[in-house]
């Protein structure tokens, strides 16, 4: 036969074999995964289980290792530990990660640690964080110290996660940052990933959900939660497995020691757990014990934390007919102070009957910790409680040494080494504990970015003095660059040894995370790592107002003086910011001064430094807060200083001092001057009383200032500085008067000094007059029949929000993601009706993905949770309906009542949904309805708002009975609140929003009849500098 005749079939067979191998290559691990980290090939453990090495694995596409890491073998011989998977480890001084391609479903993730000496790595120097996807599993964790505390050589930590379709499992190991290079490291010996059968699911909480301990409600644990196994106990008298799949799958049950017969009637198990977390307790019942309970042969009750959660009657009533394996789930919250760190979780079984020997009612129980809202399972303390007390350890240590001198000398040496180790560990522990103490609330953490210390050092070149742009008693302020230099920020580093600084640090984060206003500085994030207290703000290119008034000139820096018109605009902006604090969030700043008023590149004023801010107590009717004196000399309100009673008018007084600084160009306190001149307010008021006003006006302003503008300005300044708080204007009134002063300045005239002197008499004569305000006598409310008409369908017109310029104050001109999504959406709406039906689903999917990509700081709810909260969207829960869909009243598992607004993803529905979620999520005002969360599913979207007990305004004013409840004082209160909300939309929010559908049924009323503006489905924004725009008519007739 010719050679070519043979080669062709052989070539075909080779090709066929290659093709087959490619086709049969799996896309994910199909069964359980066991990885022997740091080894090659397959190894068999003593229990017969096979482990795969992570070096050159068989299917490299299913397991990938990224980052800088190495493999290492234990230096010394293993002691009481199975060689597999404890003999080798993957270890590194820098972070590394594993990526697994897994089948979807619930997975048990088990991490094995053997903290032994490894070549090139010092023992007890392991300190690291482990993350799985978005979840932080452990943080600042030392396997060496944990093993020592537990009294074991090796151990494992077990977690439970849910893997979605086409989702990878990424496990990242990150050593803690250290000032010494190659000091701390991370390592792992073995990784197990076990699939959980659906009938044993932890996330669904059983078919009925998990019962909340102390309440009658149920809670459903969804797939967005991670769990950590705290304890799994077999309470049967024998330790022999029952042979069912539950025991076979987990295989890691602790056993309870035998107890005396007289103790069987009251069994209690105690486990120490972290405070501040929720815990899932799953109790497994024995089949024989349940049958005895059904026949009335056994009565019992189960208690968790001394509260009854079930009795034999309850168990029998809800018994699953087909279950030889039966369990009940309970949810318990472990509340406590941070100083407590840990508390005991108690599980008690009480009965009046004696349990049969060897056949108890309970088979076992499991305790799982649930991830918190920050997706973290990390303990406040990285180390578990020690197995025994220190005195017990010392006693056994000393007794084992004997009395020989050599041993005594050795013991002293060992003790000295231990003291050194303890000292080093104490530094690490204190840094860790300080970080937890300085940790803000969960809501603030969602809104604010948490920076690592390494990021901050990189941004400031390791806190180089060349980057310092300010300093004070609090510490230093640095100019920095984050995100690879794309954004310039101001980094405020507080002194770490200041106890007062800790309080101010948290106050600043908590306060600014609640605020959104164009005249308040924005907090980007914070860092609390290794005793540091660092705040990261948006960068203000023009520094502080104090810099431009007197600081730069004093330092002989070349700077041009700011004009009178600029000064008026600056104080108007600052006054608006303070008015937003007072009326929008009931917050008193307490430290208003020119150095706390920052200026961006356009000289837009932004109030900053909220470390001393104090929220008003809404539960009390009194208008003041009794508190210690805090603030800055020269700005103290005399009433607050003498009575310790803090009011909003204390800010007003301090702002009056700022107005005098703007006019005079000198600081509030100048110790270089004489006693009569060092205090600005005392000196200025003395000059005004003497008719020497020209003496207090900065020389650069004399030829520029308008006579009428000066008169109005001095009038409001004097009223702000009135000794009696009640006689001072509100900040809203201050804004009106300063705007009037600016208007008067537009017709600029030269003012001779002799004319300025005459202003003194005008100021005093008008000082007793009341600043113009709304006259209740002139107000007239007309009720008309109103027919609500939904917005017309979107046709082939231009988009509703085609102009979406970034808000004022953004330095780099880049638009935030929310704005970019709005702009893309506007272009798409124009051709929506021209899209074929087959393409609409694709377009909806694209729009939904844009919402997900936008930087929205909102909680995301799953549909099942919302359905349960609304009783499956029952008609009895429906409280409203519109063109967009229905509104339901719902009760969340946390006990919070919310309004659930449904959107059908029709053309109009998806438009309004996107409008509301992108706009309302960026608003924070007392008179704007608050958006709490959202959900997106195939057929539409859902928005969760705070629930308004009194419904909408139209139900009162258009109802013949309820309209009599609205007395004029209450009506005026509602009008004022709505006006404040609209003012915030137009001028205060960074978006500059026109509502376009303001009407009584879009004004909601809370329990105290405070108005909240809602219904932003057809709102639109104005660009920077834009006062109007052309668009088609849309709204309500």
Short mmCIF file of C-alpha atoms in Angstrom, two decimals, residues 554-846:
data_model
loop_
_atom_site.label_atom_id
_atom_site.label_comp_id
_atom_site.label_asym_id
_atom_site.label_seq_id
_atom_site.Cartn_x
_atom_site.Cartn_y
_atom_site.Cartn_z
CA UNK A 554 -0.59 88.62 55.23
CA UNK A 555 1.79 86.01 53.78
CA UNK A 556 2.81 88.51 51.05
CA UNK A 557 1.44 86.25 48.32
CA UNK A 558 0.52 87.90 45.04
CA UNK A 559 -3.27 87.74 44.95
CA UNK A 560 -5.91 90.02 43.55
CA UNK A 561 -8.63 91.16 45.94
CA UNK A 562 -12.09 89.69 45.33
CA UNK A 563 -14.69 92.20 44.18
CA UNK A 564 -17.76 93.27 46.13
CA UNK A 565 -20.03 91.39 43.72
CA UNK A 566 -17.95 88.23 44.22
CA UNK A 567 -18.17 88.68 47.97
CA UNK A 568 -21.94 89.00 47.82
CA UNK A 569 -22.25 85.86 45.69
CA UNK A 570 -20.00 83.98 48.10
CA UNK A 571 -21.98 84.92 51.19
CA UNK A 572 -25.28 84.16 49.38
CA UNK A 573 -24.01 80.67 48.55
CA UNK A 574 -22.78 80.03 52.09
CA UNK A 575 -26.09 81.28 53.52
CA UNK A 576 -28.00 78.91 51.23
CA UNK A 577 -25.87 76.01 52.43
CA UNK A 578 -26.59 76.87 56.07
CA UNK A 579 -30.30 77.28 55.35
CA UNK A 580 -30.28 73.79 53.81
CA UNK A 581 -28.62 72.46 56.98
CA UNK A 582 -31.16 74.14 59.25
CA UNK A 583 -34.38 73.53 57.36
CA UNK A 584 -33.52 70.55 55.18
CA UNK A 585 -31.83 68.38 57.82
CA UNK A 586 -32.16 70.20 61.16
CA UNK A 587 -28.41 70.31 61.69
CA UNK A 588 -26.54 73.11 63.50
CA UNK A 589 -23.03 73.62 62.13
CA UNK A 590 -21.50 75.15 65.29
CA UNK A 591 -18.28 76.30 63.61
CA UNK A 592 -19.22 78.78 60.89
CA UNK A 593 -16.20 80.90 59.94
CA UNK A 594 -14.38 82.14 56.86
CA UNK A 595 -11.77 79.36 57.01
CA UNK A 596 -14.62 76.82 56.82
CA UNK A 597 -16.07 78.38 53.66
CA UNK A 598 -14.27 76.91 50.65
CA UNK A 599 -14.25 78.24 47.09
CA UNK A 600 -14.11 76.21 43.89
CA UNK A 601 -12.54 77.40 40.65
CA UNK A 602 -15.66 79.47 39.88
CA UNK A 603 -15.67 81.03 43.36
CA UNK A 604 -18.80 79.07 44.33
CA UNK A 605 -18.94 78.94 48.14
CA UNK A 606 -19.13 75.58 49.92
CA UNK A 607 -19.51 75.23 53.67
CA UNK A 608 -17.12 72.64 55.13
CA UNK A 609 -15.87 71.08 58.39
CA UNK A 610 -18.81 69.37 60.11
CA UNK A 611 -16.79 67.86 62.96
CA UNK A 612 -18.69 69.91 65.57
CA UNK A 613 -22.09 69.72 63.86
CA UNK A 614 -25.03 68.88 66.11
CA UNK A 615 -28.40 67.49 64.94
CA UNK A 616 -31.50 68.89 66.59
CA UNK A 617 -33.51 66.53 68.76
CA UNK A 618 -36.70 66.03 66.77
CA UNK A 619 -38.41 64.22 69.65
CA UNK A 620 -38.34 67.37 71.80
CA UNK A 621 -40.36 70.54 71.27
CA UNK A 622 -37.68 72.85 72.68
CA UNK A 623 -35.84 74.98 70.14
CA UNK A 624 -32.40 74.63 71.71
CA UNK A 625 -29.87 71.95 72.63
CA UNK A 626 -28.06 72.06 75.95
CA UNK A 627 -24.44 71.17 75.24
CA UNK A 628 -20.83 72.05 75.99
CA UNK A 629 -19.36 75.18 74.45
CA UNK A 630 -17.52 74.35 71.23
CA UNK A 631 -16.50 76.47 68.29
CA UNK A 632 -13.98 79.23 67.51
CA UNK A 633 -13.28 82.40 69.49
CA UNK A 634 -14.49 85.47 67.69
CA UNK A 635 -17.53 83.65 66.31
CA UNK A 636 -19.18 82.54 69.57
CA UNK A 637 -22.82 83.43 70.03
CA UNK A 638 -22.98 85.35 73.38
CA UNK A 639 -26.28 83.65 74.26
CA UNK A 640 -24.82 80.18 73.61
CA UNK A 641 -21.63 81.11 75.48
CA UNK A 642 -23.49 82.25 78.63
CA UNK A 643 -26.35 79.70 78.75
CA UNK A 644 -24.86 76.63 76.96
CA UNK A 645 -28.08 76.55 74.92
CA UNK A 646 -27.32 75.93 71.25
CA UNK A 647 -29.82 77.06 68.57
CA UNK A 648 -29.83 77.59 64.82
CA UNK A 649 -29.43 81.28 65.58
CA UNK A 650 -25.94 80.49 66.94
CA UNK A 651 -24.95 79.79 63.33
CA UNK A 652 -26.70 83.00 62.31
CA UNK A 653 -24.56 85.00 64.75
CA UNK A 654 -21.35 83.42 63.47
CA UNK A 655 -22.46 84.19 59.91
CA UNK A 656 -22.90 87.85 60.94
CA UNK A 657 -19.23 87.83 61.92
CA UNK A 658 -18.40 86.38 58.49
CA UNK A 659 -20.31 89.25 56.86
CA UNK A 660 -18.20 91.77 58.76
CA UNK A 661 -15.04 89.96 57.66
CA UNK A 662 -16.23 90.15 54.04
CA UNK A 663 -16.81 93.89 54.38
CA UNK A 664 -13.65 94.76 56.32
CA UNK A 665 -11.16 92.21 54.99
CA UNK A 666 -9.81 91.49 58.48
CA UNK A 667 -10.12 88.39 60.74
CA UNK A 668 -12.65 87.94 63.54
CA UNK A 669 -9.83 87.98 66.09
CA UNK A 670 -6.49 89.75 65.61
CA UNK A 671 -4.30 89.46 68.74
CA UNK A 672 -1.71 91.81 67.18
CA UNK A 673 -4.09 94.76 67.66
CA UNK A 674 -5.03 96.59 70.84
CA UNK A 675 -7.71 95.43 73.26
CA UNK A 676 -10.38 97.66 71.72
CA UNK A 677 -9.65 96.52 68.17
CA UNK A 678 -8.68 92.81 68.41
CA UNK A 679 -12.34 91.63 68.37
CA UNK A 680 -13.90 92.47 65.00
CA UNK A 681 -17.55 92.58 66.15
CA UNK A 682 -16.84 94.90 69.07
CA UNK A 683 -14.65 97.19 66.98
CA UNK A 684 -17.05 97.30 63.98
CA UNK A 685 -20.16 97.96 66.05
CA UNK A 686 -18.32 100.76 67.84
CA UNK A 687 -17.43 102.37 64.50
CA UNK A 688 -21.00 102.03 63.23
CA UNK A 689 -22.37 103.64 66.40
CA UNK A 690 -19.95 106.54 65.91
CA UNK A 691 -20.96 106.94 62.26
CA UNK A 692 -17.51 105.90 61.04
CA UNK A 693 -18.62 103.16 58.67
CA UNK A 694 -15.92 104.01 56.13
CA UNK A 695 -13.37 102.80 58.71
CA UNK A 696 -14.65 99.22 58.56
CA UNK A 697 -14.82 98.93 54.76
CA UNK A 698 -11.80 97.38 53.05
CA UNK A 699 -9.89 99.99 51.09
CA UNK A 700 -10.21 97.97 47.87
CA UNK A 701 -14.02 98.23 48.08
CA UNK A 702 -14.48 101.95 48.76
CA UNK A 703 -14.77 102.97 45.11
CA UNK A 704 -16.70 99.89 44.09
CA UNK A 705 -19.49 99.38 46.60
CA UNK A 706 -23.02 100.63 45.92
CA UNK A 707 -24.65 102.83 48.55
CA UNK A 708 -27.95 100.90 48.51
CA UNK A 709 -26.14 97.57 48.54
CA UNK A 710 -24.04 98.65 51.53
CA UNK A 711 -27.14 99.76 53.41
CA UNK A 712 -28.91 96.42 52.97
CA UNK A 713 -25.73 94.47 53.73
CA UNK A 714 -25.02 96.29 56.99
CA UNK A 715 -28.66 95.95 58.03
CA UNK A 716 -28.65 92.17 57.75
CA UNK A 717 -25.20 91.93 59.41
CA UNK A 718 -26.38 93.90 62.44
CA UNK A 719 -29.52 91.78 62.77
CA UNK A 720 -27.45 88.61 62.64
CA UNK A 721 -25.32 89.94 65.50
CA UNK A 722 -28.26 90.81 67.77
CA UNK A 723 -27.75 89.70 71.38
CA UNK A 724 -31.20 88.06 71.51
CA UNK A 725 -31.44 84.94 69.29
CA UNK A 726 -35.16 85.55 68.63
CA UNK A 727 -34.35 88.90 67.07
CA UNK A 728 -31.91 87.40 64.58
CA UNK A 729 -33.18 86.48 61.10
CA UNK A 730 -33.38 82.92 59.81
CA UNK A 731 -30.84 81.95 57.20
CA UNK A 732 -33.62 81.96 54.59
CA UNK A 733 -34.27 85.62 55.43
CA UNK A 734 -30.54 86.31 55.28
CA UNK A 735 -30.43 84.86 51.76
CA UNK A 736 -33.29 87.12 50.63
CA UNK A 737 -31.62 90.25 52.00
CA UNK A 738 -28.22 89.40 50.53
CA UNK A 739 -29.83 88.78 47.16
CA UNK A 740 -31.41 92.23 47.49
CA UNK A 741 -27.96 93.69 48.25
CA UNK A 742 -26.61 92.00 45.11
CA UNK A 743 -29.48 93.40 43.07
CA UNK A 744 -28.76 96.88 44.37
CA UNK A 745 -25.10 96.44 43.43
CA UNK A 746 -26.02 95.86 39.78
CA UNK A 747 -26.64 99.62 39.43
CA UNK A 748 -23.11 100.44 40.58
CA UNK A 749 -22.38 104.01 41.69
CA UNK A 750 -19.33 105.69 43.16
CA UNK A 751 -19.75 106.25 46.91
CA UNK A 752 -17.90 109.12 48.47
CA UNK A 753 -16.72 108.70 52.10
CA UNK A 754 -19.02 111.46 53.35
CA UNK A 755 -21.99 109.64 51.81
CA UNK A 756 -20.93 106.39 53.49
CA UNK A 757 -21.03 108.15 56.85
CA UNK A 758 -24.68 108.97 56.29
CA UNK A 759 -25.41 105.28 55.84
CA UNK A 760 -24.88 104.77 59.57
CA UNK A 761 -28.05 106.71 60.38
CA UNK A 762 -30.00 104.80 57.72
CA UNK A 763 -28.80 101.48 59.10
CA UNK A 764 -29.88 102.33 62.64
CA UNK A 765 -33.22 103.72 61.56
CA UNK A 766 -34.02 100.60 59.59
CA UNK A 767 -32.58 98.23 62.15
CA UNK A 768 -35.84 97.94 64.05
CA UNK A 769 -37.79 97.11 60.96
CA UNK A 770 -38.63 93.54 60.18
CA UNK A 771 -37.04 92.01 57.13
CA UNK A 772 -39.75 91.58 54.50
CA UNK A 773 -41.35 88.15 54.63
CA UNK A 774 -44.45 86.44 53.34
CA UNK A 775 -47.60 88.18 54.45
CA UNK A 776 -50.25 85.77 55.60
CA UNK A 777 -52.95 88.37 55.04
CA UNK A 778 -52.11 88.70 51.37
CA UNK A 779 -51.93 84.97 50.71
CA UNK A 780 -54.98 83.52 49.00
CA UNK A 781 -55.51 79.82 48.33
CA UNK A 782 -57.99 78.96 45.58
CA UNK A 783 -59.28 75.42 45.26
CA UNK A 784 -60.24 74.25 41.80
CA UNK A 785 -61.36 70.94 40.44
CA UNK A 786 -58.29 69.21 39.09
CA UNK A 787 -58.35 66.35 36.65
CA UNK A 788 -55.14 64.36 36.61
CA UNK A 789 -53.91 63.50 33.17
CA UNK A 790 -50.97 61.18 32.71
CA UNK A 791 -48.00 62.31 30.62
CA UNK A 792 -48.56 61.86 26.89
CA UNK A 793 -46.81 58.88 25.31
CA UNK A 794 -43.30 59.50 24.06
CA UNK A 795 -43.40 59.93 20.33
CA UNK A 796 -40.78 60.62 17.71
CA UNK A 797 -39.55 63.72 19.51
CA UNK A 798 -36.28 64.60 21.07
CA UNK A 799 -35.36 63.12 24.42
CA UNK A 800 -36.76 64.57 27.62
CA UNK A 801 -33.34 65.20 29.12
CA UNK A 802 -31.09 65.92 26.21
CA UNK A 803 -29.25 68.62 28.18
CA UNK A 804 -27.51 66.96 31.12
CA UNK A 805 -24.44 69.03 31.85
CA UNK A 806 -22.44 68.15 34.96
CA UNK A 807 -23.26 70.10 38.12
CA UNK A 808 -21.31 73.15 39.10
CA UNK A 809 -18.15 72.51 41.01
CA UNK A 810 -16.83 69.56 38.97
CA UNK A 811 -13.24 70.42 38.12
CA UNK A 812 -12.40 68.03 35.33
CA UNK A 813 -15.57 68.55 33.34
CA UNK A 814 -16.34 64.83 33.41
CA UNK A 815 -19.92 63.79 33.91
CA UNK A 816 -20.77 61.35 36.71
CA UNK A 817 -22.00 57.94 35.58
CA UNK A 818 -25.59 58.83 36.46
CA UNK A 819 -25.43 61.80 34.04
CA UNK A 820 -23.83 59.72 31.31
CA UNK A 821 -26.64 57.18 31.65
CA UNK A 822 -29.26 59.95 31.43
CA UNK A 823 -27.67 61.36 28.30
CA UNK A 824 -27.52 57.98 26.56
CA UNK A 825 -31.11 57.35 27.57
CA UNK A 826 -32.27 60.68 26.12
CA UNK A 827 -30.95 59.75 22.67
CA UNK A 828 -32.58 56.33 22.80
CA UNK A 829 -36.05 57.61 23.75
CA UNK A 830 -36.27 59.57 20.49
CA UNK A 831 -36.47 56.44 18.37
CA UNK A 832 -38.20 54.10 20.86
CA UNK A 833 -41.44 53.86 18.90
CA UNK A 834 -39.51 53.16 15.69
CA UNK A 835 -37.91 50.06 17.18
CA UNK A 836 -39.38 46.73 16.17
CA UNK A 837 -41.09 44.72 18.95
CA UNK A 838 -38.40 42.04 18.70
CA UNK A 839 -35.77 44.63 19.60
CA UNK A 840 -37.61 46.20 22.54
CA UNK A 841 -36.58 43.52 25.01
CA UNK A 842 -32.98 44.08 24.03
CA UNK A 843 -33.36 47.84 24.50
CA UNK A 844 -34.96 47.37 27.90
CA UNK A 845 -32.08 45.13 28.93
CA UNK A 846 -29.60 47.76 27.80
#
